[in-house]
Coordinates of C-alpha atoms in Angstrom, one line a residue:
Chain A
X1 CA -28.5 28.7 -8.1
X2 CA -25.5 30.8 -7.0
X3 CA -24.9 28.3 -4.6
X4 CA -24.6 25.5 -7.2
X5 CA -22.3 27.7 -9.5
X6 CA -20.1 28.0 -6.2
X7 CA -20.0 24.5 -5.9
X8 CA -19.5 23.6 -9.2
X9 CA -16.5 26.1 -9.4
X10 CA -14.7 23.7 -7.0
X11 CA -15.3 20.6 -9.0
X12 CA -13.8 23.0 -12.0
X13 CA -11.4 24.1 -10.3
X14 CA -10.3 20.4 -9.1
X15 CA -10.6 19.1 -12.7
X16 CA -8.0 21.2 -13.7
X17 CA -5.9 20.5 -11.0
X18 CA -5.6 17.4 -11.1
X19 CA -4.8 17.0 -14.9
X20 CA -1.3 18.9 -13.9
X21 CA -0.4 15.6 -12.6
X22 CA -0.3 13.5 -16.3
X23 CA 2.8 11.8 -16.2
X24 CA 2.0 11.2 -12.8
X25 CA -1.7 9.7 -13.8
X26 CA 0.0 7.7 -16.7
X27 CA 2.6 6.2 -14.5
X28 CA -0.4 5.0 -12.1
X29 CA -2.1 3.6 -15.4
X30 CA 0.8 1.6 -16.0
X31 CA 1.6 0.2 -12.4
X32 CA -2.0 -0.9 -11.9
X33 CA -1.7 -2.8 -15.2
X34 CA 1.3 -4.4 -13.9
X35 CA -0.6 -5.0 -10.3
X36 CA -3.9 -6.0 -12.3
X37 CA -2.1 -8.6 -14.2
X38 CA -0.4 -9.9 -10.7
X39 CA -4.2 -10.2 -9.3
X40 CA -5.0 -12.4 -12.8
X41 CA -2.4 -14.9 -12.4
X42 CA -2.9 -15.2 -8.9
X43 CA -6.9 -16.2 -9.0
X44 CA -6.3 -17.7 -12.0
X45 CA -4.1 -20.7 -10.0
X46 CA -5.9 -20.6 -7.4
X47 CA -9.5 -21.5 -9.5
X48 CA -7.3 -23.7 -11.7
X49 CA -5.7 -25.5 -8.7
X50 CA -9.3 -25.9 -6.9
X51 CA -10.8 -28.1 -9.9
X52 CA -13.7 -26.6 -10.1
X53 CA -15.5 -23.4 -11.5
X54 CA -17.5 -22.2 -9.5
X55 CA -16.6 -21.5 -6.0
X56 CA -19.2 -19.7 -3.6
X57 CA -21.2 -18.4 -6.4
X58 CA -18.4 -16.6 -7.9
X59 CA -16.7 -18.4 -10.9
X60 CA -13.2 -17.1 -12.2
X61 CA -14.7 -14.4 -14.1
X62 CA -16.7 -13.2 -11.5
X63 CA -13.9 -12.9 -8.9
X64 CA -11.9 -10.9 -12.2
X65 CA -14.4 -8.5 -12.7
X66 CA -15.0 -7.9 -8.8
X67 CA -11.7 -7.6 -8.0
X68 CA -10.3 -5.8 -11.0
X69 CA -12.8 -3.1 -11.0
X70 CA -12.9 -2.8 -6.9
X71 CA -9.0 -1.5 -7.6
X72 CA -10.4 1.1 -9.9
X73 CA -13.3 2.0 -7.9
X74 CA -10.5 2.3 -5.2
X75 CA -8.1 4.6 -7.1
X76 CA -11.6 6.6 -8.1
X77 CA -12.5 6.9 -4.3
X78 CA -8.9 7.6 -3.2
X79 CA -9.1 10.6 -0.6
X80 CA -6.1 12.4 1.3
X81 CA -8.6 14.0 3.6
X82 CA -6.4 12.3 6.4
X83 CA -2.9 13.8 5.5
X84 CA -4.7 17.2 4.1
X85 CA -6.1 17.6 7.7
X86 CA -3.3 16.7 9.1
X87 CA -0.9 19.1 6.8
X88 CA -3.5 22.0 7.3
X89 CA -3.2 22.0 10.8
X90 CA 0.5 21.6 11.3
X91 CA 0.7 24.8 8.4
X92 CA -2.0 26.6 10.0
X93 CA -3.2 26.8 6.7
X94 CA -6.9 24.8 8.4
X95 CA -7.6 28.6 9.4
X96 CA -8.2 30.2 5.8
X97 CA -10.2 26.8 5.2
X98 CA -12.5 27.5 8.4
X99 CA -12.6 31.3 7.7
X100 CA -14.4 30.8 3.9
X101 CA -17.6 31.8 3.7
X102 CA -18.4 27.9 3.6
X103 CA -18.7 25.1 6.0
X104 CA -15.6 23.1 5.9
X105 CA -17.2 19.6 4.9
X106 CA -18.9 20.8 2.0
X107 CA -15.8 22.4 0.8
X108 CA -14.0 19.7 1.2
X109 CA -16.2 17.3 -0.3
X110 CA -16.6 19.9 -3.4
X111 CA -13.1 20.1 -4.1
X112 CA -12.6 16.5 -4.5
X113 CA -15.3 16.0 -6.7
X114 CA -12.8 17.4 -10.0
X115 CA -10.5 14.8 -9.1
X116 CA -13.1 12.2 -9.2
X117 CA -15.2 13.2 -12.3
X118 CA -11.5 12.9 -13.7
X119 CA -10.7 9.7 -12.5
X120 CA -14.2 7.9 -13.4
X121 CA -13.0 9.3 -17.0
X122 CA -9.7 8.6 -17.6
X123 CA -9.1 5.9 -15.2
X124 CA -12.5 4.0 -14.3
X125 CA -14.0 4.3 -17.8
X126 CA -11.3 2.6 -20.0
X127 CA -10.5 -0.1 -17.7
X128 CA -14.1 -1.3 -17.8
X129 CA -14.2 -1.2 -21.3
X130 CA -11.1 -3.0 -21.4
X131 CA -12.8 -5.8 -18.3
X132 CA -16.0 -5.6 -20.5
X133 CA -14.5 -6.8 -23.6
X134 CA -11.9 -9.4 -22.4
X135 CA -14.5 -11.0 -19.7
X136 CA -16.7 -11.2 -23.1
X137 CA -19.8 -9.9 -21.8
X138 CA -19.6 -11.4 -18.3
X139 CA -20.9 -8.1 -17.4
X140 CA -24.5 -7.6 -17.9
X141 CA -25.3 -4.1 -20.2
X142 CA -28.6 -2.6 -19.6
X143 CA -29.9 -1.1 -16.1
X144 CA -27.4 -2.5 -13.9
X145 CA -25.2 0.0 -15.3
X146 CA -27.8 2.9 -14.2
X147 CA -28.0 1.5 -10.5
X148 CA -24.2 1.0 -10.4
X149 CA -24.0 4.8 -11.0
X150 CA -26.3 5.4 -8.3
X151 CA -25.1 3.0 -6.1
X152 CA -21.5 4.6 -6.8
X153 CA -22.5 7.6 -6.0
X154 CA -23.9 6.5 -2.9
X155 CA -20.6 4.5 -2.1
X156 CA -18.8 8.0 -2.7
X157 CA -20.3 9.6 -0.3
X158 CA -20.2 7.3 2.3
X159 CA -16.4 6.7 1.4
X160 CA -16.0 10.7 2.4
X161 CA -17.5 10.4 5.5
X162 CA -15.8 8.0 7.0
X163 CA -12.7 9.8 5.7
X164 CA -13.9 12.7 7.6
X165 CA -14.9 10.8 10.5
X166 CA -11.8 9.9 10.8
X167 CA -9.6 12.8 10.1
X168 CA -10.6 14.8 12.8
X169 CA -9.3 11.9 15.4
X170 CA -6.0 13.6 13.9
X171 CA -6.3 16.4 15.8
X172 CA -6.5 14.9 19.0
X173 CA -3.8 11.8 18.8
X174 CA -1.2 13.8 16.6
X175 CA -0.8 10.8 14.3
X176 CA -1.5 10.8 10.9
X177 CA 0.6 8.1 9.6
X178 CA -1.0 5.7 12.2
X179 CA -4.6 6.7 11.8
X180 CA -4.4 6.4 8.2
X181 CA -2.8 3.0 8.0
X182 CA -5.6 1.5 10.7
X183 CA -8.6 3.1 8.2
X184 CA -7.0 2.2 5.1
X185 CA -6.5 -1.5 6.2
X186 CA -10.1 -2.2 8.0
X187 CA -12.0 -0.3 5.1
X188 CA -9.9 -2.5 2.6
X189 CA -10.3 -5.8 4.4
X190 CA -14.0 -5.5 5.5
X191 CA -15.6 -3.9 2.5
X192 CA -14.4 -6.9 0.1
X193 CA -11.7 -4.8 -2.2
X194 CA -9.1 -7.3 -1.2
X195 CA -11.4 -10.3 -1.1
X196 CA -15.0 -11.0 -2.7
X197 CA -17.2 -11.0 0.7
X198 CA -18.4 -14.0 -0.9
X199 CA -15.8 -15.6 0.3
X200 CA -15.5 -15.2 3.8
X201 CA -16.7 -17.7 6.2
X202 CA -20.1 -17.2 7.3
X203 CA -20.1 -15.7 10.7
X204 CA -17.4 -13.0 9.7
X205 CA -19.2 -12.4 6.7
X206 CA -22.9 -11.8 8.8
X207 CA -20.6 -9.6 11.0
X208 CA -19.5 -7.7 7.9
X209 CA -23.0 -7.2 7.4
X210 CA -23.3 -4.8 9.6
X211 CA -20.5 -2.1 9.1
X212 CA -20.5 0.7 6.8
X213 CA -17.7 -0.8 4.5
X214 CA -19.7 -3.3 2.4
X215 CA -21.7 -0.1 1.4
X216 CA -18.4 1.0 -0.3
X217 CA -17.3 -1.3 -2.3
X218 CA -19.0 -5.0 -2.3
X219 CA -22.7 -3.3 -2.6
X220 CA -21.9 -1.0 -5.9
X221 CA -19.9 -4.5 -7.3
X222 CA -22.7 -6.4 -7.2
X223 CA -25.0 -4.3 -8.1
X224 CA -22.9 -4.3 -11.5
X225 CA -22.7 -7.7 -11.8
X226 CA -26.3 -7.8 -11.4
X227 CA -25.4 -10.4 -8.3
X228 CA -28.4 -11.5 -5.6
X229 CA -31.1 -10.7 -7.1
X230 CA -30.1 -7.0 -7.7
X231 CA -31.1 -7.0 -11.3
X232 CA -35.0 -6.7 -9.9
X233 CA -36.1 -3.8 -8.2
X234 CA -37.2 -6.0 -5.1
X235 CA -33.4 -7.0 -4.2
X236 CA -32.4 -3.9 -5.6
X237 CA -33.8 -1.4 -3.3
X238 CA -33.2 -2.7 0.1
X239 CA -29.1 -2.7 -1.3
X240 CA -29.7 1.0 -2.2
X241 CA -31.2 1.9 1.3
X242 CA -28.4 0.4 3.5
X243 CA -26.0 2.5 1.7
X244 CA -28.7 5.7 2.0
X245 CA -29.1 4.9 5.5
X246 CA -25.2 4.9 6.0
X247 CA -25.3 8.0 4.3
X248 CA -27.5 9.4 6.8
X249 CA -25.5 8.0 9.7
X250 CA -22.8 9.1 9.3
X251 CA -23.0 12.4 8.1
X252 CA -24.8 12.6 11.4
X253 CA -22.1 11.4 13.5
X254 CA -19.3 13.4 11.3
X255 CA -21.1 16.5 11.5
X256 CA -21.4 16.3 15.5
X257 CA -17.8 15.0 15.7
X258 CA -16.3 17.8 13.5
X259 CA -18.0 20.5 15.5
X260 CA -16.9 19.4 18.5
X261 CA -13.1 18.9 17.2
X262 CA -12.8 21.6 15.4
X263 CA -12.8 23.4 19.0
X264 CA -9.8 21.6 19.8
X265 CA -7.8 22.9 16.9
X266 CA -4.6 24.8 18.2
X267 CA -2.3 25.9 15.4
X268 CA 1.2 26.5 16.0
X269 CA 2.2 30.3 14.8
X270 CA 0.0 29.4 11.7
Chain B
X1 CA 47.3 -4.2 5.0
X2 CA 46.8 -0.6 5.2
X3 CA 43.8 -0.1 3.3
X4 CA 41.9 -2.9 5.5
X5 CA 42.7 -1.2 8.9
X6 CA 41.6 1.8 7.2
X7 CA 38.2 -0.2 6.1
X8 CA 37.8 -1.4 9.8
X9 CA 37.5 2.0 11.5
X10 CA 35.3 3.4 8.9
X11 CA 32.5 0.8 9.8
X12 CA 32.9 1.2 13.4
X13 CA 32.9 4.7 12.7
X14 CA 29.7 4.5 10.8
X15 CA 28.4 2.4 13.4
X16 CA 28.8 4.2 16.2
X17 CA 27.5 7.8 14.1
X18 CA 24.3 5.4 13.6
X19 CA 24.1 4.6 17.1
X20 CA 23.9 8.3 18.2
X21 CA 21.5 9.1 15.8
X22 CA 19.6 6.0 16.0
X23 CA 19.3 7.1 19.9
X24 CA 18.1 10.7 18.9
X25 CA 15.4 9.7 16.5
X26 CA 14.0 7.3 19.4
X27 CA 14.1 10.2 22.0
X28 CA 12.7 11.8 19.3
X29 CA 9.4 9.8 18.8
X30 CA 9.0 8.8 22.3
X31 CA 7.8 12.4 22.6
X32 CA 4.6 11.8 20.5
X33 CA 3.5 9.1 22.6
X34 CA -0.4 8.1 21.4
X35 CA 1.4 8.9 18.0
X36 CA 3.7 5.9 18.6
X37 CA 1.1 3.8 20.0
X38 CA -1.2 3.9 17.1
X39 CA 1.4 3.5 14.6
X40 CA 2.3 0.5 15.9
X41 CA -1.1 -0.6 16.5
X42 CA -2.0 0.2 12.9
X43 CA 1.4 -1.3 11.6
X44 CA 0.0 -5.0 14.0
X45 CA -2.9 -4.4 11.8
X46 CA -1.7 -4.6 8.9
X47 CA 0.2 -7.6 9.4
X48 CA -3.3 -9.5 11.3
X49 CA -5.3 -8.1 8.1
X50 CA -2.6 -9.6 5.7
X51 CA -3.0 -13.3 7.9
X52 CA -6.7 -13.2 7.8
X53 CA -6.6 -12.0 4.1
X54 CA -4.2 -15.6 3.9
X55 CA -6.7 -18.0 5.7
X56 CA -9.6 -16.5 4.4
X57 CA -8.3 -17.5 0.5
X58 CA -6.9 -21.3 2.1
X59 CA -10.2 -21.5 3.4
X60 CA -12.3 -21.7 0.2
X61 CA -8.8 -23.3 -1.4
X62 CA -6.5 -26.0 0.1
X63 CA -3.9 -25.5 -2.3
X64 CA -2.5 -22.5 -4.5
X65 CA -0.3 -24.5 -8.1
X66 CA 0.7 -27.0 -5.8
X67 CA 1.7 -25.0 -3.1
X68 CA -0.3 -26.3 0.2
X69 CA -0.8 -24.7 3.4
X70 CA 2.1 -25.0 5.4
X71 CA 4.5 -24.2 2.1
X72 CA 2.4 -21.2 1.6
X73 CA 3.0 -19.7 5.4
X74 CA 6.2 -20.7 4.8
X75 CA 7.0 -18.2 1.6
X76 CA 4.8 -15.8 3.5
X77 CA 6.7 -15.4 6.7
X78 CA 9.6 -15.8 5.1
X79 CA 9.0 -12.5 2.8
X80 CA 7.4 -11.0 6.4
X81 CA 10.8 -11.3 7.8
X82 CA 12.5 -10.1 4.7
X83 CA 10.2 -7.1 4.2
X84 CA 11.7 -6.0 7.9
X85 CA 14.6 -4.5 6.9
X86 CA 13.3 -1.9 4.3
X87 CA 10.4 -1.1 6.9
X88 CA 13.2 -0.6 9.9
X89 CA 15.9 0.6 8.4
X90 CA 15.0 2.7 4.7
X91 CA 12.1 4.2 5.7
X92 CA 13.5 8.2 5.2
X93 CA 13.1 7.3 1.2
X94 CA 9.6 8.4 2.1
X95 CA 10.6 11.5 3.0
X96 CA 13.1 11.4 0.1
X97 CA 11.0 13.7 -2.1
X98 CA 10.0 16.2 0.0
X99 CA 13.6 17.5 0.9
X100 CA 14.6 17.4 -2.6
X101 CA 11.8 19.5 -3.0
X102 CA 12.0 21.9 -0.4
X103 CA 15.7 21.9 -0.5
X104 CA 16.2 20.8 2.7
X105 CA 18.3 17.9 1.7
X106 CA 21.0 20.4 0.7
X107 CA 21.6 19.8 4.7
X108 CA 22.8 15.6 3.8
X109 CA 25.7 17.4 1.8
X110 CA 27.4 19.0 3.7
X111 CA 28.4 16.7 6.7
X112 CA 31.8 14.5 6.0
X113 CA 30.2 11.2 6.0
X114 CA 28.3 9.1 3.1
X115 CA 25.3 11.2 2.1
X116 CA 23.0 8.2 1.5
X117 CA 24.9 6.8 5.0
X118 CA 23.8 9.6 6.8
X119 CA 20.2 10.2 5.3
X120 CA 18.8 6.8 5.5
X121 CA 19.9 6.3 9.4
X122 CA 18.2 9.6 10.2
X123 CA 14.9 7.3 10.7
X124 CA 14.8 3.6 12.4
X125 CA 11.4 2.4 12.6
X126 CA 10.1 0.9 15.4
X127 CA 6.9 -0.5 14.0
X128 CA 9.0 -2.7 11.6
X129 CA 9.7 -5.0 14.6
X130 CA 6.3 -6.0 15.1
X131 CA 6.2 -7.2 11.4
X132 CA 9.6 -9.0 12.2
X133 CA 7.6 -10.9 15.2
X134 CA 5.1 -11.6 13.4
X135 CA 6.7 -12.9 10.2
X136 CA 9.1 -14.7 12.7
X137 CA 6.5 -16.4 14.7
X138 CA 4.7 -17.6 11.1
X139 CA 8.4 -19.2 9.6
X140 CA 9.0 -20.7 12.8
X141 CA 5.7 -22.3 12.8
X142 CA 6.2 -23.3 9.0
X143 CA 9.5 -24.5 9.6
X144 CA 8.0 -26.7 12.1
X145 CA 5.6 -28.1 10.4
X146 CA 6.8 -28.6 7.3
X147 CA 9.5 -30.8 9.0
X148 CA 12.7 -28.6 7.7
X149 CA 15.7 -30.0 9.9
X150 CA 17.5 -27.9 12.2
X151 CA 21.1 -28.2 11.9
X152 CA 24.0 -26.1 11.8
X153 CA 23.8 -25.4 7.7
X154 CA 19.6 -25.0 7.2
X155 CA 19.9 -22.1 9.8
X156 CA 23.2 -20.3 8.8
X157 CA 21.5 -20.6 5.2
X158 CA 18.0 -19.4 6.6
X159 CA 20.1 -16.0 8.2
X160 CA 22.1 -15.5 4.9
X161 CA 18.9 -16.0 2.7
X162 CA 17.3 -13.7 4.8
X163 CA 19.3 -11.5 4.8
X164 CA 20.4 -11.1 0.8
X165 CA 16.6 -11.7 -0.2
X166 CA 16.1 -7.8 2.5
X167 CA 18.8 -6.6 -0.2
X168 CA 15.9 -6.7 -3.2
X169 CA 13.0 -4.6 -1.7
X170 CA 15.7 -2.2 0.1
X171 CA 17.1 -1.8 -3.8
X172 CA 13.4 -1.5 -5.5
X173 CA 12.7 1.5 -2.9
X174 CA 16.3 3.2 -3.3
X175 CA 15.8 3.2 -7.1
X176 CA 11.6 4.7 -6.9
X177 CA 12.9 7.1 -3.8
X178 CA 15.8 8.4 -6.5
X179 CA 13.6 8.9 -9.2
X180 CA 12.4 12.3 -7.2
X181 CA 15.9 14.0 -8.2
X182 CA 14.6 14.0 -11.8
X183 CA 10.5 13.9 -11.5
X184 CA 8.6 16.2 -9.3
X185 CA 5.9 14.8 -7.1
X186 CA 7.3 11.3 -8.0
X187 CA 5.7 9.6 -4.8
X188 CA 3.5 7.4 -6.8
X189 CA 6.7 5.6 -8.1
X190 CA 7.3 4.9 -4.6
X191 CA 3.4 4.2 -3.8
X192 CA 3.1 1.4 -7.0
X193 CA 6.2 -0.5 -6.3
X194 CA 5.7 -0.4 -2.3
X195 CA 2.1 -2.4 -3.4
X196 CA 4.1 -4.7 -5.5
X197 CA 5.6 -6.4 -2.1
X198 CA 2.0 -7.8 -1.4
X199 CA 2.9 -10.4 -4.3
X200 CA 6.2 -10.9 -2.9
X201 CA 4.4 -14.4 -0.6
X202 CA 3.2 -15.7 -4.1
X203 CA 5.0 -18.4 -5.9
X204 CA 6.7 -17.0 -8.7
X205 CA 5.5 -20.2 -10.8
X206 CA 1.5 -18.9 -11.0
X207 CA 3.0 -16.4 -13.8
X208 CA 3.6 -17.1 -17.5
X209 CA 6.6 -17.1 -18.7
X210 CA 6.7 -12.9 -20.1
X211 CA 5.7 -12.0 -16.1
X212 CA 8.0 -14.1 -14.6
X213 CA 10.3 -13.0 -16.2
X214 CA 9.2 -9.3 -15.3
X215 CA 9.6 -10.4 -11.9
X216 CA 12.6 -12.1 -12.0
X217 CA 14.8 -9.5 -14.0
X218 CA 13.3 -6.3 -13.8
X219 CA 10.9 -5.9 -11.2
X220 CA 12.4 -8.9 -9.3
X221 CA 9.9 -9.1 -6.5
X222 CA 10.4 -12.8 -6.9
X223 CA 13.6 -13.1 -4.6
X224 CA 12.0 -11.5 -1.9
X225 CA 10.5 -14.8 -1.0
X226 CA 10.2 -17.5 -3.8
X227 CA 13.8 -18.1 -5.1
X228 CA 15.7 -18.3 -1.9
X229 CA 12.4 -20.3 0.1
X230 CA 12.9 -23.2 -2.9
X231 CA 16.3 -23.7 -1.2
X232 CA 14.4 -25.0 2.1
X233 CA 11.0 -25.7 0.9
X234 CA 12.6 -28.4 -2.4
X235 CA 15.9 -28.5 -1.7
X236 CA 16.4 -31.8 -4.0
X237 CA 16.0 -29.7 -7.0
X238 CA 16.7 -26.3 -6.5
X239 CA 17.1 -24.1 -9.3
X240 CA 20.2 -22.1 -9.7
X241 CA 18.7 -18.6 -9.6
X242 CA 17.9 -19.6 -6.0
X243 CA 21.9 -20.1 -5.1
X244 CA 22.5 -17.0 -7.0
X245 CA 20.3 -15.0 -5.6
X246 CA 22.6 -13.7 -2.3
X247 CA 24.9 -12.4 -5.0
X248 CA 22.1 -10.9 -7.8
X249 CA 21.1 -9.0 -4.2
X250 CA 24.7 -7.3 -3.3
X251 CA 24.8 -6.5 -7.1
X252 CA 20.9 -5.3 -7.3
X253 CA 21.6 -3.2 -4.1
X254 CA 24.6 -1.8 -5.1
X255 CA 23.1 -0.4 -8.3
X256 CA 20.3 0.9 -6.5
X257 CA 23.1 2.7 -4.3
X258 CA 24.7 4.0 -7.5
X259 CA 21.5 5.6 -8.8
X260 CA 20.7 7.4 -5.4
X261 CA 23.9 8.9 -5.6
X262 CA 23.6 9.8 -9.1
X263 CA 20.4 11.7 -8.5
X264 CA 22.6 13.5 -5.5
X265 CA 25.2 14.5 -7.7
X266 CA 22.6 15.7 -10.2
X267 CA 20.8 17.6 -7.0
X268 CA 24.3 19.6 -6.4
X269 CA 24.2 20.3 -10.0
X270 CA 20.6 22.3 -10.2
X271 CA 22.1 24.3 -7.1
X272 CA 18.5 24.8 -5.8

């Protein structure tokens, strides 16, 4: 119980952190606007110039939907567990982290939960309303919306550990910037927040099958669209399960790889 | 008579100061090795991602509001190439905020040369060329096949086209860099209009009318690429925005300049 209080504190804690940043918040609000209504008038020639509605099971508002809410899953998801790691070690600050009376992982992943349970709120929430409503009930309402959550949460988790799989390769190449860049754009590409999966050609998509990004984004989209046969428990469940197994994976493979680097951790002074 | 010798040995003044630094920040980055390596690497990967994001979509559609392939690689190396510049040559705005914060930038001030000079050629980026190869390569291949021809005028257009259409995105990061002299933390300024380049290789003629004008006026992504490309890609009716828009980019730069150095002046000011 104490243990959950502690936890909880963090996600308090990060809550009210992150609502410092307003203007900050409402300035992102506007620019994804802005950036959500470039994404509209793109699709919207490309579906108009391809004559006809429906292109690989996805018709216009399909693609919307996907696309619009895979940039505000995005924004909910967004982690700086890269540059934090990296910062921490070049301030020495990493020490006071490794020193509380808490493994480093679960703090870290406890500390970002404020900033999401803020951004599902103030960012996620409304512009699904706002998708729901001009789509004109494109989206399915009843227990889609239930799995989503789970499969959110699921996507969440994963989404932190490959952040913190690869973080630690930070402390052994000295590059942050580069690091970054080369997760941000494979995880973009392959998981379908740029494109619909549905889309790709088939043997890159079969390939795509197999990696850990689909779990992050394409997986909890269709779920919510209700999308292959997810709106029945049958091709629900086996969707669910890749992104538990992933889960499983990799905090496996994090855990092992943390421990090993954080041996390798030299601070500077500090 | 006097005033233009004068001119003269400022630039080769300048250049020469850049030149030294330029050589200092290389030695610099040479000494994080891997760190170079995978920036690079990462930067390649951007650029591959971007292509396969750009055959993937003319896979399922042959055609984007009558725009076909070759046109399309055609705007999109063509806003490859004029995305360099800001990549190679501005990147310090990045680091914009954080000296203003810390106070560090209080440093810029105090040398005898251009502020804005001096702190933008503290950084050259060297992952900026791969993007240059790359969005090279793609025009060249665009060029070709879309059966532009080479003479004198098409390529001494294609360099000053170029070159003014750099001015835009170089201007859009100078004026979300300066905003940090009045906003604390104002990175996501920066962060929002850096993603706004993606739609730079779009035509401008998929938005309505309200947008395009957005685009054109105020957020004018669409001279990165679109207006200057329409003087190669249709040049029997070429709109006059597209002649213009060498000089809307000296103009659009210079203001951004101005602003910079406001939010300097207003930095001095706060003493911090």
């Amino acid at each position: 119980m104490t243990k959950i209080r502690r936890l909880t504190a963090l996600t308090r804690a990060g809550i009210i952190e992150s609502l410092q940043f307003r203007l900050g918040t409402a300035v992102m609000l506007f620019g994804n606007l802005i950036y959500l209504a470039l994404v509209y008038f793109l699709w919207k020639a490309i579906y108009d110039s391809s004559g006809t509605d429906m292109v690989n099971g996805m018709t216009f508002h399909d693609t919307m939907i996907y696309l619009i809410l895979a940039t505000a899953i995005f924004n909910l998801l967004e982690m700086f567990i890269v540059w934090d790691m990296s910062r921490a070690i070049q301030s020495g600050e990493i020490i006071i982290h490794l020193l509380k009376p808490m493994r480093y992982r679960l703090y870290t992943f406890w500390s970002y939960t404020g900033a999401h349970v803020n951004n599902f709120f103030l960012a996620f929430v409304p512009t699904f309303i706002v998708v729901a409503v001009i789509t004109g009930g494109a989206i399915p309402m009843g227990m889609n919306l239930l799995y989503f959550m789970i499969s959110l949460i699921l996507a969440l988790i994963v989404n932190f550990n490959i952040e913190m799989l690869v973080a630690p390769i930070c402390l052994y190449t000295e590059s942050t910037w580069g690091i970054n860049i080369v997760k941000e754009t494979i995880v973009l590409l392959l998981s379908g927040a740029t494109i619909p999966l549905a889309f790709f050609p088939e043997g890159l998509r079969q390939a795509v099958e197999f990696l850990p990004f689909r779990a992050v984004y394409d997986i909890p989209l269709t779920v919510l669209l209700a999308k292959n046969g997810t709106d029945t428990l049958a091709g629900l469940l086996p969707k669910l399960g890749i992104q538990a197994l992933w889960v499983v994976v990799l905090t496996v493979c994090g855990n092992l790889f943390w421990n090993h680097a954080v041996k390798k951790i030299t601070v500077n002074g500090g | 008579m006097e005033l233009a010798r004068e001119r003269k040995r400022g630039l080769s003044f300048y250049l020469s100061i850049y030149r030294k630094i330029l050589i200092q920040d290389l030695k610099s980055k040479m000494s994080f090795r891997t760190d170079f390596i995978i920036s690079t690497f990462g930067m390649v990967l951007t650029n591959v991602s971007g292509f396969i994001t750009f055959m993937i979509l003319f896979h399922n559609f042959p055609s984007v509001n009558g725009w076909d392939y070759n046109h399309m690689l055609f705007l999109y190396g063509f806003s490859l190439i004029a995305l360099t510049p800001v990549q190679c040559f501005f990147d310090n705005n990045w680091n914009l905020r954080f000296m203003v914060r810390s106070g560090d930038f209080i440093k810029y001030c105090f040398r005898p040369i251009n502020v804005f000079f001096y702190f933008i050629s503290e950084v050259f980026d060297v992952k900026g060329l791969g993007q240059f190869a790359f969005g090279l390569g793609t025009f060249i291949y665009a060029w070709a096949h879309i059966g532009i021809p080479v003479t004198f005028v098409t390529i001494a257009e294609a360099v000053l086209f170029l070159m003014t259409a750099s001015l835009f995105m170089i201007a859009l990061m100078n004026f979300a860099a300066a905003t940090c002299f009045w906003i604390i933390n104002s990175g996501y300024v920066m962060v929002i209009m850096f993603r706004f380049k993606d739609f730079a290789k779009y035509p401008a003629s998929i938005f309505n009318s309200v947008f395009r004008f957005i685009f054109t006026f105020i957020i004018p992504i669409a001279f990165v690429a679109y207006y200057p490309s329409l003087v190669f890609v249709t040049p029997d009716r070429v709109p006059l925005l597209s002649w213009l828009s060498p000089a809307i980019g000296a103009l659009f730069f210079w203001l951004s300049y101005k602003f910079w150095m406001l939010g300097v002046r207003k930095y001095d000011f706060t003493g911090s």
